[in-house]
């Protein structure tokens, strides 16, 4: 992996190498921007999460505008992951290309319902009547791109090859605090990207996920909280992992006091505004 300084604006096309770019690496309450990323490969780019700081970070960190974004993948419904989506979608419909412009959203049916009904609908459905004469729906703003479903032992596994970018959805146990397993937890996903990079998204410490992907993952971008935290992964837990594995882990979703924290046993802290390139 190479880490390259960004010359703004971030180019959303490259020579075909897999590239990960962080718009931010902070917790929900951090002064750092929200932990949102852009995946780039060839002509394809996917914005993974777009939180409340997303609109500012897009310009200030990446040098991009709303117009540059055409594909989105939300991992779960906290504001630091979806808080910018309404604004982005309204822009696409009413400012950019008129009412025919829809954002592509890689999302399964179950989470689409939750995202629309419980988060986005309040600010989005009343803006006009659609062609049927009724209030706007998810489909008026977004074109859903469905991942493939494979059922194994009664569990649904989602994955997609999105124009050459392979994404395996990794269900995580993030919330509520007392959920002991992924099954008990509310919808939340990490991603295994192109069979080589694990992006955990928001998650508690989960040895099962680490065991499942640690052999194949060249690099792991892992949720990390410097203090104990009931819904994220405490750094103290990650420190218990084997040294060889820690050297492949970049910490993300961390607090503002990162300069005071010794993370020498890890690959490092993921940084916003640099390009992680996997040839
Ligand atoms: Zn979260």
Coordinates of C-alpha atoms and ligand atoms in Angstrom, one line a residue:
X1 CA 0.0 0.0 0.0
X2 CA 1.1 3.5 -0.8
X3 CA 0.1 6.6 1.1
X4 CA 0.1 9.7 -1.2
X5 CA -0.6 13.3 -0.4
X6 CA -3.7 14.6 -2.0
X7 CA -3.5 17.3 -4.6
X8 CA -7.0 18.8 -4.5
X9 CA -9.4 18.1 -5.9
X10 CA -9.4 14.4 -5.3
X11 CA -9.6 12.6 -8.6
X12 CA -12.5 10.2 -8.7
X13 CA -10.9 8.1 -11.4
X14 CA -7.6 6.4 -11.4
X15 CA -5.5 3.7 -13.3
X16 CA -7.5 0.9 -11.8
X17 CA -5.8 0.6 -8.4
X18 CA -8.1 0.3 -5.4
X19 CA -8.0 3.6 -3.5
X20 CA -9.5 4.6 -0.1
X21 CA -9.8 8.2 0.9
X22 CA -11.1 9.5 4.3
X23 CA -13.2 12.6 4.4
X24 CA -12.8 12.4 8.2
X25 CA -11.7 10.0 10.9
X26 CA -13.4 11.4 14.0
X27 CA -16.0 10.2 16.4
X28 CA -19.5 11.6 16.2
X29 CA -18.6 14.3 18.8
X30 CA -15.0 15.0 17.6
X31 CA -13.8 18.2 16.0
X32 CA -12.3 16.0 13.3
X33 CA -14.7 15.4 10.5
X34 CA -17.0 12.3 10.6
X35 CA -15.6 8.9 9.6
X36 CA -16.7 8.8 6.0
X37 CA -14.7 7.4 3.1
X38 CA -14.6 7.4 -0.7
X39 CA -13.6 4.2 -2.5
X40 CA -12.2 4.7 -6.0
X41 CA -11.1 2.2 -8.6
X42 CA -10.9 2.9 -12.3
X43 CA -13.8 5.1 -13.4
X44 CA -15.9 4.1 -10.3
X45 CA -16.2 5.9 -7.0
X46 CA -18.5 5.1 -4.0
X47 CA -19.1 7.5 -1.1
X48 CA -19.4 5.3 2.0
X49 CA -21.4 7.3 4.6
X50 CA -22.1 11.0 4.5
X51 CA -22.5 12.4 8.0
X52 CA -23.4 15.9 9.4
X53 CA -19.9 17.1 8.6
X54 CA -19.8 15.4 5.2
X55 CA -20.9 18.5 3.2
X56 CA -18.1 20.6 4.6
X57 CA -15.5 17.9 4.5
X58 CA -16.3 17.1 0.8
X59 CA -15.1 20.6 -0.1
X60 CA -12.5 21.2 2.5
X61 CA -10.8 17.8 2.6
X62 CA -11.4 16.5 -0.9
X63 CA -11.9 19.7 -2.9
X64 CA -15.1 18.2 -4.4
X65 CA -18.7 19.3 -4.6
X66 CA -22.1 17.5 -4.5
X67 CA -22.0 17.3 -8.3
X68 CA -19.0 14.9 -8.1
X69 CA -20.9 12.3 -6.1
X70 CA -23.1 9.8 -7.9
X71 CA -23.0 6.6 -5.8
X72 CA -23.5 6.3 -2.0
X73 CA -23.4 3.4 0.5
X74 CA -24.7 4.1 4.0
X75 CA -23.5 1.7 6.7
X76 CA -25.9 2.7 9.5
X77 CA -28.3 5.4 10.7
X78 CA -26.2 7.5 13.1
X79 CA -26.0 11.2 12.2
X80 CA -22.2 11.1 11.7
X81 CA -22.9 8.5 8.9
X82 CA -26.1 9.7 7.2
X83 CA -26.6 13.3 8.4
X84 CA -25.5 14.8 5.1
X85 CA -27.5 12.5 2.8
X86 CA -30.7 14.5 2.8
X87 CA -28.9 17.7 1.7
X88 CA -26.9 15.8 -0.9
X89 CA -30.0 14.2 -2.4
X90 CA -32.1 17.5 -2.3
X91 CA -29.2 19.1 -4.2
X92 CA -29.2 16.4 -6.8
X93 CA -32.9 16.7 -7.4
X94 CA -33.4 20.5 -7.2
X95 CA -30.2 22.1 -8.1
X96 CA -28.0 19.9 -10.2
X97 CA -29.9 18.2 -13.0
X98 CA -33.5 18.7 -12.2
X99 CA -35.9 16.0 -11.2
X100 CA -34.3 13.3 -13.3
X101 CA -31.1 13.2 -11.3
X102 CA -31.1 10.4 -8.8
X103 CA -28.2 9.3 -6.6
X104 CA -27.4 5.6 -6.8
X105 CA -27.5 4.0 -3.4
X106 CA -26.1 0.5 -2.7
X107 CA -28.5 -0.7 -0.1
X108 CA -30.5 -3.8 0.7
X109 CA -34.3 -3.7 0.9
X110 CA -34.4 -4.0 4.7
X111 CA -32.1 -1.1 5.4
X112 CA -33.7 1.1 2.7
X113 CA -37.0 0.9 4.6
X114 CA -35.3 1.8 7.9
X115 CA -33.3 4.6 6.4
X116 CA -36.2 6.2 4.6
X117 CA -39.0 5.6 7.1
X118 CA -37.1 6.4 10.3
X119 CA -34.6 9.1 9.1
X120 CA -34.9 10.7 5.7
X121 CA -38.6 10.8 5.1
X122 CA -39.3 13.7 7.5
X123 CA -37.3 16.2 5.5
X124 CA -37.8 14.8 2.0
X125 CA -41.3 13.5 1.3
X126 CA -43.2 16.8 1.3
X127 CA -41.2 18.9 -1.1
X128 CA -43.5 18.3 -4.1
X129 CA -46.0 15.8 -5.5
X130 CA -44.5 13.2 -7.7
X131 CA -45.8 12.2 -11.0
X132 CA -48.4 10.0 -9.4
X133 CA -49.7 13.0 -7.5
X134 CA -48.5 11.7 -4.2
X135 CA -45.7 12.7 -1.8
X136 CA -42.1 11.9 -2.8
X137 CA -40.6 8.5 -2.0
X138 CA -37.2 7.0 -1.7
X139 CA -37.3 6.1 -5.4
X140 CA -37.9 9.7 -6.4
X141 CA -34.5 10.7 -5.0
X142 CA -32.5 7.5 -5.2
X143 CA -31.9 4.6 -7.5
X144 CA -31.4 1.6 -5.3
X145 CA -28.7 -0.8 -6.3
X146 CA -29.3 -4.1 -4.7
X147 CA -26.5 -6.3 -3.4
X148 CA -26.7 -10.1 -4.1
X149 CA -28.1 -12.2 -1.3
X150 CA -26.7 -15.5 -0.3
X151 CA -28.4 -17.4 2.5
X152 CA -26.2 -19.6 4.7
X153 CA -27.4 -21.3 7.9
X154 CA -30.5 -19.1 7.8
X155 CA -28.5 -15.9 7.6
X156 CA -28.5 -13.5 4.7
X157 CA -25.1 -12.5 3.4
X158 CA -25.0 -9.5 1.1
X159 CA -22.3 -8.7 -1.5
X160 CA -21.9 -6.9 -4.8
X161 CA -19.5 -6.5 -7.6
X162 CA -20.2 -2.8 -8.3
X163 CA -18.6 -2.2 -11.8
X164 CA -15.4 -3.8 -10.6
X165 CA -15.4 -2.9 -6.9
X166 CA -16.2 -6.0 -4.9
X167 CA -18.0 -5.3 -1.6
X168 CA -18.9 -7.9 1.0
X169 CA -21.3 -6.5 3.6
X170 CA -20.0 -7.4 7.1
X171 CA -22.8 -7.1 9.7
X172 CA -21.5 -5.6 12.9
X173 CA -22.6 -5.4 16.5
X174 CA -22.5 -1.7 17.1
X175 CA -25.7 -0.8 18.9
X176 CA -27.5 -1.1 21.3
X177 CA -24.8 -1.3 24.1
X178 CA -26.2 -4.5 25.5
X179 CA -26.4 -6.4 22.2
X180 CA -24.2 -9.4 22.7
X181 CA -24.2 -10.6 19.1
X182 CA -24.7 -9.2 15.6
X183 CA -28.1 -10.9 15.5
X184 CA -29.3 -8.8 18.5
X185 CA -27.9 -5.6 17.1
X186 CA -29.5 -2.9 15.0
X187 CA -28.5 -2.8 11.3
X188 CA -24.9 -1.7 10.8
X189 CA -22.3 -2.8 8.3
X190 CA -18.6 -2.9 7.7
X191 CA -17.2 -3.8 4.3
X192 CA -14.7 -6.2 3.0
X193 CA -13.5 -4.4 -0.1
X194 CA -12.1 -6.2 -3.1
X195 CA -11.2 -9.3 -1.1
X196 CA -8.3 -7.4 0.5
X197 CA -9.3 -4.5 2.7
X198 CA -11.5 -4.7 5.8
X199 CA -13.3 -1.5 6.8
X200 CA -15.1 -2.3 10.0
X201 CA -17.5 0.6 10.1
X202 CA -18.8 1.2 13.6
X203 CA -18.5 -1.8 15.8
X204 CA -17.8 -3.1 19.2
X205 CA -14.7 -5.3 19.6
X206 CA -15.6 -8.4 17.7
X207 CA -13.0 -11.2 17.6
X208 CA -15.3 -13.2 15.2
X209 CA -15.0 -10.5 12.5
X210 CA -11.3 -10.2 13.1
X211 CA -10.8 -13.9 12.8
X212 CA -12.9 -14.2 9.7
X213 CA -11.0 -11.6 7.8
X214 CA -7.5 -11.3 9.4
X215 CA -5.8 -13.8 7.1
X216 CA -7.1 -12.3 3.9
X217 CA -7.0 -8.6 4.8
X218 CA -3.9 -6.7 3.7
X219 CA -5.0 -3.8 5.8
X220 CA -7.8 -3.3 8.3
X221 CA -9.3 0.1 9.0
X222 CA -10.8 -0.5 12.5
X223 CA -13.2 1.5 14.7
X224 CA -11.3 2.6 17.7
X225 CA -12.1 4.5 20.9
X226 CA -9.1 5.6 23.1
X227 CA -11.3 5.2 26.2
X228 CA -13.7 2.4 27.1
X229 CA -16.9 2.7 25.1
X230 CA -19.9 0.5 25.1
X231 CA -20.7 0.7 21.4
X232 CA -17.3 1.1 19.8
X233 CA -14.0 -0.7 20.0
X234 CA -11.7 0.3 22.9
X235 CA -8.0 0.7 22.0
X236 CA -7.2 -1.5 25.0
X237 CA -9.0 -4.4 23.3
X238 CA -7.3 -4.0 20.0
X239 CA -3.9 -4.0 21.9
X240 CA -4.6 -7.6 22.8
X241 CA -4.3 -8.7 19.2
X242 CA -1.2 -10.4 17.9
X243 CA 1.6 -7.9 16.9
X244 CA 1.7 -9.1 13.3
X245 CA -2.0 -8.3 13.0
X246 CA -1.7 -4.9 14.7
X247 CA 0.8 -3.9 12.1
X248 CA -1.9 -4.1 9.5
X249 CA -4.5 -2.2 11.5
X250 CA -5.1 1.5 10.9
X251 CA -7.3 3.0 13.6
X252 CA -10.3 5.2 12.7
X253 CA -13.3 6.9 14.3
X254 CA -11.1 8.3 17.1
X255 CA -11.2 11.2 19.5
X256 CA -9.6 14.6 19.3
X257 CA -6.7 13.8 21.7
X258 CA -5.1 11.5 19.1
X259 CA -1.7 13.3 19.4
X260 CA -1.4 12.1 23.0
X261 CA -2.0 8.5 22.3
X262 CA 0.8 6.0 21.6
X263 CA -0.2 3.8 18.7
X264 CA 3.2 2.6 17.7
X265 CA 2.2 -1.0 17.9
X266 CA -0.4 -0.4 15.1
X267 CA 0.0 0.6 11.4
X268 CA -1.1 4.0 12.6
X269 CA -4.1 6.3 12.7
X270 CA -6.0 6.7 9.5
X271 CA -5.8 10.3 8.3
X272 CA -8.3 12.4 6.4
X273 CA -7.0 13.9 3.2
X274 CA -4.4 11.4 2.1
X275 CA -4.8 8.7 -0.6
X276 CA -4.4 5.0 0.5
X277 CA -3.6 3.2 -2.7
X278 CA -3.5 -0.5 -3.2
X279 CA -1.9 -1.5 -6.5
Ligands
LIG1 ZN1 -22.5 4.7 14.8

